[in-house]
XYZ file of C-alpha atoms in Angstrom:
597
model
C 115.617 273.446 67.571
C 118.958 272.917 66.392
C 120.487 276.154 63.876
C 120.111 275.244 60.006
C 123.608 274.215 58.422
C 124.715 275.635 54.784
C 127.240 276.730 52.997
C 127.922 280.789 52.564
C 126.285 280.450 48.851
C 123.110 279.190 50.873
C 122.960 282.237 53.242
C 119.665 283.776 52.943
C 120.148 287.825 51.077
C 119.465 290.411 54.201
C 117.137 291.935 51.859
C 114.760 288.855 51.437
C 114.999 287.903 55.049
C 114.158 291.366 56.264
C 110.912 291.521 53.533
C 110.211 288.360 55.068
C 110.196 289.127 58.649
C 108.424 292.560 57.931
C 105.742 289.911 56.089
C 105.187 287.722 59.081
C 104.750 291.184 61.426
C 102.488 292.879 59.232
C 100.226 289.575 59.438
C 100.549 289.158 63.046
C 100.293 292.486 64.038
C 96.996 292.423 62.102
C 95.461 289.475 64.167
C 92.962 290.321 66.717
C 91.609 287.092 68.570
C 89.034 285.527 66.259
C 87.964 282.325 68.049
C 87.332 280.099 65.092
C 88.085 279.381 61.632
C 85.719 277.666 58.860
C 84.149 279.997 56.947
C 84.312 281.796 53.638
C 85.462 285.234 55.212
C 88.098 283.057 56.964
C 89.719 281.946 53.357
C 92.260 283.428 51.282
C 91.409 282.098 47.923
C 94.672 282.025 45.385
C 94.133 281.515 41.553
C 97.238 281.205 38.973
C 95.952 284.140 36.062
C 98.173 282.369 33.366
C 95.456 279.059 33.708
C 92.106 279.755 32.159
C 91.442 276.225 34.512
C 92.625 277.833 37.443
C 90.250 280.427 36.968
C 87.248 278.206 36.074
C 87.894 276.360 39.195
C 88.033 279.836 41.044
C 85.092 280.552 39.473
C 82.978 277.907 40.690
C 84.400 277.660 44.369
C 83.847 281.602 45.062
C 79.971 281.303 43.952
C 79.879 277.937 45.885
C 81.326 279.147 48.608
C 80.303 282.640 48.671
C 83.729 283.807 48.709
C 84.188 287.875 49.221
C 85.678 289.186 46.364
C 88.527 291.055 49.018
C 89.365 287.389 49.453
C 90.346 286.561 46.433
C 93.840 287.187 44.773
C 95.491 286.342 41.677
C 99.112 285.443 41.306
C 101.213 285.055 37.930
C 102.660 281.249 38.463
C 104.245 279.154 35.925
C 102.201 275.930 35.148
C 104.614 273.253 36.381
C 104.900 270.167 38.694
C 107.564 271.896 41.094
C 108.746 275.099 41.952
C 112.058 276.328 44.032
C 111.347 277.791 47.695
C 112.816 280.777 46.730
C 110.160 281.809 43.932
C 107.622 279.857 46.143
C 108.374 282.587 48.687
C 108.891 285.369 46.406
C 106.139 284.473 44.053
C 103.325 283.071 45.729
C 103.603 283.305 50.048
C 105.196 287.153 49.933
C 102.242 288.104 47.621
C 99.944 286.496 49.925
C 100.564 287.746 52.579
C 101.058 291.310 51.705
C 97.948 291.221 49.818
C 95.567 290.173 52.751
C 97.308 292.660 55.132
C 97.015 295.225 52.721
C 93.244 294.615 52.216
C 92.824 294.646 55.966
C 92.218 291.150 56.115
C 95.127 289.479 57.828
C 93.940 289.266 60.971
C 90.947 287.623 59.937
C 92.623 284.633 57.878
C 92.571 280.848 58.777
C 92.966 279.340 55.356
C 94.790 280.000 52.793
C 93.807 277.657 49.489
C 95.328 277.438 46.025
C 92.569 277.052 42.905
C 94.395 274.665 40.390
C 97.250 274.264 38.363
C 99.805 275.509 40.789
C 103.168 273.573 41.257
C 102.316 270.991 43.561
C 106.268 269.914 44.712
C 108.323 272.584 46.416
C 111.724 272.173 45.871
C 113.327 272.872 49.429
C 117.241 271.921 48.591
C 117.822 275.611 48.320
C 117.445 275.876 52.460
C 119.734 273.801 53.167
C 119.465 271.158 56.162
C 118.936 271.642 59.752
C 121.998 270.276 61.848
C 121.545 267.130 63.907
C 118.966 265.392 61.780
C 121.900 263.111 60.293
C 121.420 261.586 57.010
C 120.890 258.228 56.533
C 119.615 255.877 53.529
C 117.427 255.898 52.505
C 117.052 259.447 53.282
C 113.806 260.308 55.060
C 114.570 264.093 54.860
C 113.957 264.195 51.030
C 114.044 268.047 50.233
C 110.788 268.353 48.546
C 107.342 269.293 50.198
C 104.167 270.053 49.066
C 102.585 273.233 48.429
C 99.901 273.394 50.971
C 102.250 271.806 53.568
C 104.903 274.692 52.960
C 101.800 277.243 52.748
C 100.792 275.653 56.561
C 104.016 275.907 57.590
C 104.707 279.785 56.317
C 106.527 280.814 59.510
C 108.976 278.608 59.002
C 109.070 278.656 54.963
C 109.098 282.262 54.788
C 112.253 282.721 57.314
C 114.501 280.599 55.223
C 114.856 278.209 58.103
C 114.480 274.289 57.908
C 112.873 273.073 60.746
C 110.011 272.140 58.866
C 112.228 268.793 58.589
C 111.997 268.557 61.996
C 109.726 264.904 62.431
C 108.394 266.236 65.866
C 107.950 269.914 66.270
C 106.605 271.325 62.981
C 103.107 270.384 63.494
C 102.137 271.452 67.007
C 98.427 271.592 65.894
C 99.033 267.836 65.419
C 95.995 266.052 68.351
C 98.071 262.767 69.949
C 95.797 260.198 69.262
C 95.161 258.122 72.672
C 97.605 255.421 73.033
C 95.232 252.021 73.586
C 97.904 250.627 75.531
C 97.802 253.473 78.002
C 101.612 254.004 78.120
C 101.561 257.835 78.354
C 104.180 257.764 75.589
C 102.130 260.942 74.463
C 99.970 263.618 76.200
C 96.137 262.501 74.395
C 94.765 266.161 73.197
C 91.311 266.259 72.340
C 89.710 267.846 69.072
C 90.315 271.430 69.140
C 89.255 273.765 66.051
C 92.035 275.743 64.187
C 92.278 279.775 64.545
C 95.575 280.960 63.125
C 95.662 284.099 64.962
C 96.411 281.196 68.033
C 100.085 280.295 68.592
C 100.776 276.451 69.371
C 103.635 275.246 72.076
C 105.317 272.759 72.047
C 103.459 270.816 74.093
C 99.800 271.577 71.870
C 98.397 274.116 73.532
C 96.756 277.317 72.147
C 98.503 280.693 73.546
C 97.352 284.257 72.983
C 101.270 285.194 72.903
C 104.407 282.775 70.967
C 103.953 279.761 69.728
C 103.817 278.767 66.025
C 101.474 280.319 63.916
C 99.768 278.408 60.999
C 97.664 278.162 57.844
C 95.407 275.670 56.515
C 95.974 274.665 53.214
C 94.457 272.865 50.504
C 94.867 272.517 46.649
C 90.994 272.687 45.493
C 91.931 270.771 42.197
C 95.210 269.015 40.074
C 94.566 268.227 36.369
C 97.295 266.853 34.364
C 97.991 262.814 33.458
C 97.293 262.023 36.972
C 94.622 264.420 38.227
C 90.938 265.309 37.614
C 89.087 266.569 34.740
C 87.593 270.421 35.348
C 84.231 268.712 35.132
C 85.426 266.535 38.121
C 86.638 269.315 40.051
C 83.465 271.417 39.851
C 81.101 268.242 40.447
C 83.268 267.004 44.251
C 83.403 270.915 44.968
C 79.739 270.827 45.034
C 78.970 267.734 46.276
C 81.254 268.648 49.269
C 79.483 272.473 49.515
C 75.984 270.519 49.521
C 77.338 268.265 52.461
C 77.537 270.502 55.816
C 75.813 270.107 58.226
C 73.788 267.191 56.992
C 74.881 264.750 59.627
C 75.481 261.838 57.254
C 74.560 258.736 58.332
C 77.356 256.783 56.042
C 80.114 254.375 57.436
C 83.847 255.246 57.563
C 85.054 251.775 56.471
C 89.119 251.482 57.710
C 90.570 248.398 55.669
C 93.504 246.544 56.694
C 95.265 244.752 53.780
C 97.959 242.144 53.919
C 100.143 244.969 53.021
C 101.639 245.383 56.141
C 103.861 248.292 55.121
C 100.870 250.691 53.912
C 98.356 249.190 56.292
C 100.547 247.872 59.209
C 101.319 251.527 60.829
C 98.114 252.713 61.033
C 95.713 249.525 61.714
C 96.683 249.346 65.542
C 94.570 252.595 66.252
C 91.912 250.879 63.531
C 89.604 250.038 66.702
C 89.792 252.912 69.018
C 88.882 255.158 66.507
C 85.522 252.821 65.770
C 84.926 253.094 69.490
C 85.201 256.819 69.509
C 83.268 257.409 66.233
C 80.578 255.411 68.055
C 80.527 257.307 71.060
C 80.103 260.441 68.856
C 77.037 258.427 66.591
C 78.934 257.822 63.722
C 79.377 254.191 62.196
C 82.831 253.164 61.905
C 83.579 249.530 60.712
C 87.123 247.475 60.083
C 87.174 245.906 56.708
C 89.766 243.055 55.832
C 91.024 243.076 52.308
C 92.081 246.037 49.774
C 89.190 248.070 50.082
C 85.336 248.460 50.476
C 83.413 245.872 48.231
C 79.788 246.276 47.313
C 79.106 249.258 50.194
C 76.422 251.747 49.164
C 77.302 254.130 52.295
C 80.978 255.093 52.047
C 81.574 258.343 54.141
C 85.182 258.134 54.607
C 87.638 255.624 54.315
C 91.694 254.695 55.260
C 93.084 252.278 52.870
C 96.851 250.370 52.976
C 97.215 249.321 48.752
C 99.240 250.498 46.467
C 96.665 250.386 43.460
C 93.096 249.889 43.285
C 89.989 250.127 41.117
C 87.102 252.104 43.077
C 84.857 251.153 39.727
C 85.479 247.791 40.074
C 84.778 247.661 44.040
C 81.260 248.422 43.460
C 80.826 250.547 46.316
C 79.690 253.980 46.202
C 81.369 257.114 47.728
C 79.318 259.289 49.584
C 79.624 263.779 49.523
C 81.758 264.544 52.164
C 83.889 261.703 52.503
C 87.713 261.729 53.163
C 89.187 259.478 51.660
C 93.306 257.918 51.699
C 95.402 254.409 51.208
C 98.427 255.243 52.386
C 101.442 254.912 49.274
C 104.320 256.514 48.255
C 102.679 258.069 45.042
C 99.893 258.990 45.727
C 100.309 263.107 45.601
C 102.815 262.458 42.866
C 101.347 264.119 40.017
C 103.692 263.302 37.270
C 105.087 259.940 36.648
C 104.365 257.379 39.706
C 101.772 255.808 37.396
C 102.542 252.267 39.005
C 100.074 253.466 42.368
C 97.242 255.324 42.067
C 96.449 258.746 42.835
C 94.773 260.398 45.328
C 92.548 262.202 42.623
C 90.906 258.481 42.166
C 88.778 259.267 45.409
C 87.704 262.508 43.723
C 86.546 261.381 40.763
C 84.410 259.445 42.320
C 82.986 262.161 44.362
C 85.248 262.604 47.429
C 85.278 265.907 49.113
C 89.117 265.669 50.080
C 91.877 263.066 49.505
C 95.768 263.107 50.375
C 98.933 261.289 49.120
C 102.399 262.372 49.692
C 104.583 264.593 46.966
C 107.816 262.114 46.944
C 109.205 258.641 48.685
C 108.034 259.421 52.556
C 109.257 256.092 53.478
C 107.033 253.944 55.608
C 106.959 256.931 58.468
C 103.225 256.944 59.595
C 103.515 260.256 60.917
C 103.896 261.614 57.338
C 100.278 260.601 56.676
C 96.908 260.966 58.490
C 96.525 258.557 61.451
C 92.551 256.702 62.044
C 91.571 259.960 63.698
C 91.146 262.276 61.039
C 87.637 260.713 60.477
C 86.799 260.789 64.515
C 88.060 264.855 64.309
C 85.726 264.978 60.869
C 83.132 263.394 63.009
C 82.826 265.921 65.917
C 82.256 268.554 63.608
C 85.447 270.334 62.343
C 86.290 271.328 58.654
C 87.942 268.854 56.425
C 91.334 271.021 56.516
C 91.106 270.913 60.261
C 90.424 267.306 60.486
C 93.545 266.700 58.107
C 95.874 269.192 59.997
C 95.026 267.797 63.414
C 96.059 264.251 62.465
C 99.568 264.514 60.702
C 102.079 265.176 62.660
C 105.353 265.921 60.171
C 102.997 267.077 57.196
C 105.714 268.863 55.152
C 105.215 266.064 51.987
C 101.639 265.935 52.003
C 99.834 267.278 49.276
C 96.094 267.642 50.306
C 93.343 268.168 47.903
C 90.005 269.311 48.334
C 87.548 271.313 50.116
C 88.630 272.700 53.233
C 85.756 274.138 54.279
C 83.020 270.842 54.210
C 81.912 270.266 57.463
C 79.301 267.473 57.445
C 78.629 267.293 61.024
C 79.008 270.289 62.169
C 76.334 272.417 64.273
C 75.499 274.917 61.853
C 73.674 278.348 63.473
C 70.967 279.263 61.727
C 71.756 283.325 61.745
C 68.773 286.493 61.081
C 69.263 289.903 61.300
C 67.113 292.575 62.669
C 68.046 296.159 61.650
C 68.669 295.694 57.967
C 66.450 294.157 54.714
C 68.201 292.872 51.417
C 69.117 295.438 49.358
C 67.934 298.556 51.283
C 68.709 302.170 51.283
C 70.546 303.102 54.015
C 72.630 306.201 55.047
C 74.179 307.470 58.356
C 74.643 305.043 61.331
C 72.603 301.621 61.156
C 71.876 299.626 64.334
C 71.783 295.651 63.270
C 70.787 293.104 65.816
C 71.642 289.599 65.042
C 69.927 286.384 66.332
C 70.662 282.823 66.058
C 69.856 279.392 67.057
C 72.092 275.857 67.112
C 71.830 271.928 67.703
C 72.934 271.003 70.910
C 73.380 272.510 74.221
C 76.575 274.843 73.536
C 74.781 278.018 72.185
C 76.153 280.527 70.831
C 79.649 282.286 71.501
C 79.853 285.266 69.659
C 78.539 287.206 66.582
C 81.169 288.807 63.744
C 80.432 291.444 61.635
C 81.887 291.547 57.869
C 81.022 294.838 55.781
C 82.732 293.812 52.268
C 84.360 290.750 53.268
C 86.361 293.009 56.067
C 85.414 291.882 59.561
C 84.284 295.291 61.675
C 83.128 293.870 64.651
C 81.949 291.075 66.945
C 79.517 291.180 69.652
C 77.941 288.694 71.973
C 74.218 287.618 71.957
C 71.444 290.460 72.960
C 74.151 293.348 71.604
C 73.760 295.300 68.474
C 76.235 296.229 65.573
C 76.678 299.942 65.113
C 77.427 300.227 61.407
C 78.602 303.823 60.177
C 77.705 304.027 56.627
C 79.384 307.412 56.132
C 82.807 305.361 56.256
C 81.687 303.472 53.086
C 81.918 304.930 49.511
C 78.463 305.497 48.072
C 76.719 302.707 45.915
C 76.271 298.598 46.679
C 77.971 296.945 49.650
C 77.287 293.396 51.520
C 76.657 293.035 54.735
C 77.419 289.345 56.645
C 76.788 288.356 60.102
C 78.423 285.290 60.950
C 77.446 283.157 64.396
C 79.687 281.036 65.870
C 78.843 278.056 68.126
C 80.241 277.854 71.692
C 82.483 274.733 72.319
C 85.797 273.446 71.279
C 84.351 272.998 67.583
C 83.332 276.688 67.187
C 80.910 275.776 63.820
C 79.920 279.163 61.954
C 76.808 280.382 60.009
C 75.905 283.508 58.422
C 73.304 286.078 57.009
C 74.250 287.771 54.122
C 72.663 291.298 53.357
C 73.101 293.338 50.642
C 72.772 297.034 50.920
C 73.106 300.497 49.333
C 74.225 303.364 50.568
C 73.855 307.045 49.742
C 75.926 309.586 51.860
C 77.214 311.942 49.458
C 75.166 311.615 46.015
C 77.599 309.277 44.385
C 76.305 306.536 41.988
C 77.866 303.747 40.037
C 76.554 301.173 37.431
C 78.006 298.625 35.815
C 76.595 296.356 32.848
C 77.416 294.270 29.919
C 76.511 293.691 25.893
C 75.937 289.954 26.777
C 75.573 287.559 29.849
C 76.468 284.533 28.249
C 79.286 284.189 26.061
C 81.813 281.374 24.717
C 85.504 281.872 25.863
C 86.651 283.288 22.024
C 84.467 286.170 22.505
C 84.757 289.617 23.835
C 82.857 291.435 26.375
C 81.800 295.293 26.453
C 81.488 296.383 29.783
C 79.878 300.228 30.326
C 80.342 301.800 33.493
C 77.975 305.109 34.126
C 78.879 306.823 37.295
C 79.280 310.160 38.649
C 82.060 313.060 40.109
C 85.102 310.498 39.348
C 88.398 310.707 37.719
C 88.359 306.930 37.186
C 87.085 303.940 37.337
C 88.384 300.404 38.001
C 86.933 297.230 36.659
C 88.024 294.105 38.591
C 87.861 289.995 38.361
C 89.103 287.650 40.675
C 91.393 290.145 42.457
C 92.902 291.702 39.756
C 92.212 294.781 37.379
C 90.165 294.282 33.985
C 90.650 297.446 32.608
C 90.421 301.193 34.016
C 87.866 304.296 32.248
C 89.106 307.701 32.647
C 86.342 310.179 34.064
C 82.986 308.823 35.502
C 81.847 306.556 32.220
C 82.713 304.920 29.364
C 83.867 301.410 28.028
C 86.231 298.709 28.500
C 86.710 295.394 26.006
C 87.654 291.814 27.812
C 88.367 288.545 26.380
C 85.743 286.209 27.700
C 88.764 283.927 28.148
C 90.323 285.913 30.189
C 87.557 285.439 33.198
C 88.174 281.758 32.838
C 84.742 279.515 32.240
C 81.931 279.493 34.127
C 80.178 281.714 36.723
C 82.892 284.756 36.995
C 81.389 288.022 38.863
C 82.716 291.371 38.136
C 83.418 294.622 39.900
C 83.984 298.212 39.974
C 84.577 300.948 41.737
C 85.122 304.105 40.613
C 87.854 306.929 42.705
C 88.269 310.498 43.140
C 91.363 312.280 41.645
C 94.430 311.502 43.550
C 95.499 314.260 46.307
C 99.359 313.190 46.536
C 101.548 310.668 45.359
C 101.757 309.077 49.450
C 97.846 308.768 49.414
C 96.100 306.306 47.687
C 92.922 308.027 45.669
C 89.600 307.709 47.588
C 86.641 305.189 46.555
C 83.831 307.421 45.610
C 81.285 304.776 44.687
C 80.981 300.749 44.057
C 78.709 299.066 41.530
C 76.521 295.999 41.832
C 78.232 292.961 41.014
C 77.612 291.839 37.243
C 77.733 288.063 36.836
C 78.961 286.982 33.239
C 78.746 283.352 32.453
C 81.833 282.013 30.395
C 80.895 279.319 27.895
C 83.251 276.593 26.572
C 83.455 277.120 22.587
């Protein structure tokens, strides 16, 4: 790829490039092979602490979700509409990823997904331009991207380098849709599912060693003039949660409008993907017009119109359903009020919806081609299903919940070995079990202790699980299956445990359960042997008790509203300034409800 051209006031500082490349080592050095994404222990979950929305929307998603608390960090972000790549690196991806490989969860990480009210435009002039891409006018290089495009693209972001305004190599996880007139202008690669441990070449293949490494990346939520309500947000979130594995039995309607510049690029592979949705038993149907009228079933659909009115339509949106139309605006979350946005799917009850961030220009690789909904179809998550069907994604902003899967295979995972919430010490031998749809079977079991994968087996082995690593108190256990076949679907058991190695205890409670956001919350902590003990929300510290009890004081409105869980763990003196103090015991999580005054 051709070397980035920029002036000398452009050159990238040796210190940030070197914290950068130290970044992307530390992540990769931390993957092991992990054959499949799509899961909550897969998910880096990023909240902005300076929006109490950001936080509700957090909130909501972790207890939907079942997100581990290890996967869930919290960044200080100004609320704004755009952000420079510098503090977009320095601020949000650096923080990131030094985070999850500092919690020993790097190598385990296939997603990583901002809450709400982050910038959604990242401001790329800063990088310069890449030579040998000319400029021409209109300029179809605009240097601004989205933030979960620049988040999937973090190799590239995080290096200071702009190829990821290169039209044909950014996206190698991009699947070449069959071409119908059998040309071979492009190698057809079949649905694959995303691991980001994998490295892609250029020609879309998966390799153990080089390639580019990615992330998937969704918003979960925008508010603002041109975005959803919190209500809204919470209500598609759980539609979407409700949705996997259901098998819907909706129709993905694809319209074709006379507006041959929005519909016009994509309505030639309109058919095809019908055929193949068919073949895999979903309904697919071509719609003349501006979009669906008076349909009760809508499971996904592909729209070409600047502006519509899904009330007026009369049709009804199914959970689960991806929905897009294809216009300039649509991602453009303030000003652009001429087209509508992409949040109009998700207010009426989408699960995920895309528009682009600035002017793409009518480029159809810079939006989702027909087969998002055939890749949806066969079972992958709605980030994968997205990913694999844009191929120069870098203005895309994508909103919604990655992990709905409404077709997938979904093992149905038990444990033998282990009961919720026993008492447990020394070494525990847990044998999982599980059963799946279809003929594939199963490929593989992980174990999580904490949200930190330990191990994997295969089926008829047994996890050895050596308590008297742990600290003392409340831990989780999860098992997670995952199917055999290019789709690799996942389910879990979730265990909760206690141990009791070395006489430690912790508790943790609170004056009230229930309180409006202008309240305050006493939280007592009674524990035993520490020197401290650390109270934590969403990733970051609450408030810290010297010795083994006593009190701390929160604003309710600092846990954002809604469902926020709490937890603490208390540590034994320090021994030396190079090592950090040792965990002595962790509490059971306390669940505080956060009212709206």
């Amino acid at each position: 790829m051709p070397a980035p051209s920029r002036s000398a006031s452009r050159q990238p500082s040796l210190r940030r490039t070197l914290l950068a490349l130290v970044a992307i080592a530390s992540v990769l050095a931390a993957h092991r092979p992990s054959l499949a994404g799509g899961g909550p222990e897969n998910l880096l979950l990023l909240v902005n602490s300076q929006s109490a929305t950001s936080r509700a929307v957090a909130n909501y998603y972790a207890q939907l979700r079942s997100v581990p608390p290890s996967n869930i960090v919290s960044l200080d972000v100004p609320v704004g509409n755009k952000m420079s790549v510098a503090d977009f690196r320095t601020k949000v991806l650096m923080p990131a990823l030094s985070t999850m490989a500092a919690r020993g969860i790097g190598g385990q990480i296939d997603y990583i997904v901002y809450s709400a009210d982050f910038p959604t435009q990242i401001d790329l002039s800063g990088d310069g331009r890449p030579q040998g891409l000319g400029v021409s006018k209109p300029d179809p290089y605009a240097p601004t991207g989205s933030i979960n495009s620049m988040t999937f693209l973090w190799q590239m972001t995080m290096t200071e380098r702009p190829n990821y305004y290169h039209p044909t190599e950014t996206n190698r996880y991009f699947r070449h849709p069959a071409d119908p007139l059998n040309r071979g202008v492009r190698r057809f690669l079949p649905t694959q599912a995303f691991s980001s441990w994998r490295g892609w070449d250029e020609s879309g293949d998966a390799k153990t060693d080089g390639g580019i490494h990615y992330y998937l990346s969704t918003m979960l939520g925008v508010t603002g003039s041109r975005g959803n309500t919190p209500a809204e947000i919470v209500a598609y979130l759980s539609a979407a949660a409700k949705a996997d594995g259901t098998h819907p039995r909706g129709t993905i309607y694809y319209v074709q409008s006379e507006d041959k510049a929005r519909s016009g690029p994509r309505q030639g592979g309109y058919d095809a993907a019908v055929k193949e949705l068919a073949r895999l038993g979903v309904r697919g149907e071509v719609l003349h017009g501006q979009l669906p009228i008076g349909k009760p079933d809508v499971q996904g659909t592909m729209m070409g119109v600047a502006k519509f009115d899904w009330d007026a339509s009369g049709s009804r949106i199914l959970p689960g359903a991806i929905c897009d139309h294809l216009t300039s605006f649509g991602g453009l979350m303030s000003g652009g009020g001429s087209q509508s946005p992409l949040t109009a799917y998700l207010k009426y009850g989408a699960a995920g919806a895309c528009g682009t961030v600035v002017e793409p220009l009518n480029i159809p690789d810079k939006f989702p081609n027909p087969n998002i909904h055939v890749h949806y179809a066969a079972g992958c998550s709605l980030a994968e299903a997205f990913y694999q069907s844009i191929g120069w994604p870098y203005q895309v902003l994508i909103v919604g919940d990655p992990l709905c899967q409404p077709w997938a295979n979904i093992p149905k995972v038990t444990v033998d070995g282990i009961t919720p919430n026993a008492r447990t010490r020394g070494t525990l031998t847990v044998t999982p079990a599980a059963t799946v749809a279809g003929t594939r079977g199963i490929a593989r079991f992980d174990l999580f202790i904490d949200g930190v994968r330990r191990d994997k087996i295969v089926s008829g082995e047994s996890f050895s699980v050596i308590t008297n690593d742990l600290p003392d108190g409340y831990h989780e256990l999860r098992v997670v299956a995952v199917e055999g076949g290019p789709i690799e679907s996942q389910g879990r058991a979730v265990v909760p445990f206690w141990v009791n190695n070395h006489g430690k205890v912790l508790a943790m409670s609170s004056t009230a359960r229930r309180v409006r956001s202008s309240e305050r919350i006493e939280i007592k902590v009674n524990g035993s042997g520490a020197a401290r003990v650390v109270v934590t929300h969403q990733g970051r510290d609450l408030g810290e008790v010297a010795g083994s009890a006593g009190r701390i004081s929160v604003r309710a409105k600092d846990l954002g509203p809604g469902p926020a869980t709490l937890h603490a763990t208390s540590y034994a003196a320090a021994i030396n300034e190079k090592e950090p103090p040792k965990p002595l015991a962790t509490a059971a999580p306390l669940e505080i409800t956060v009212l709206e005054n």
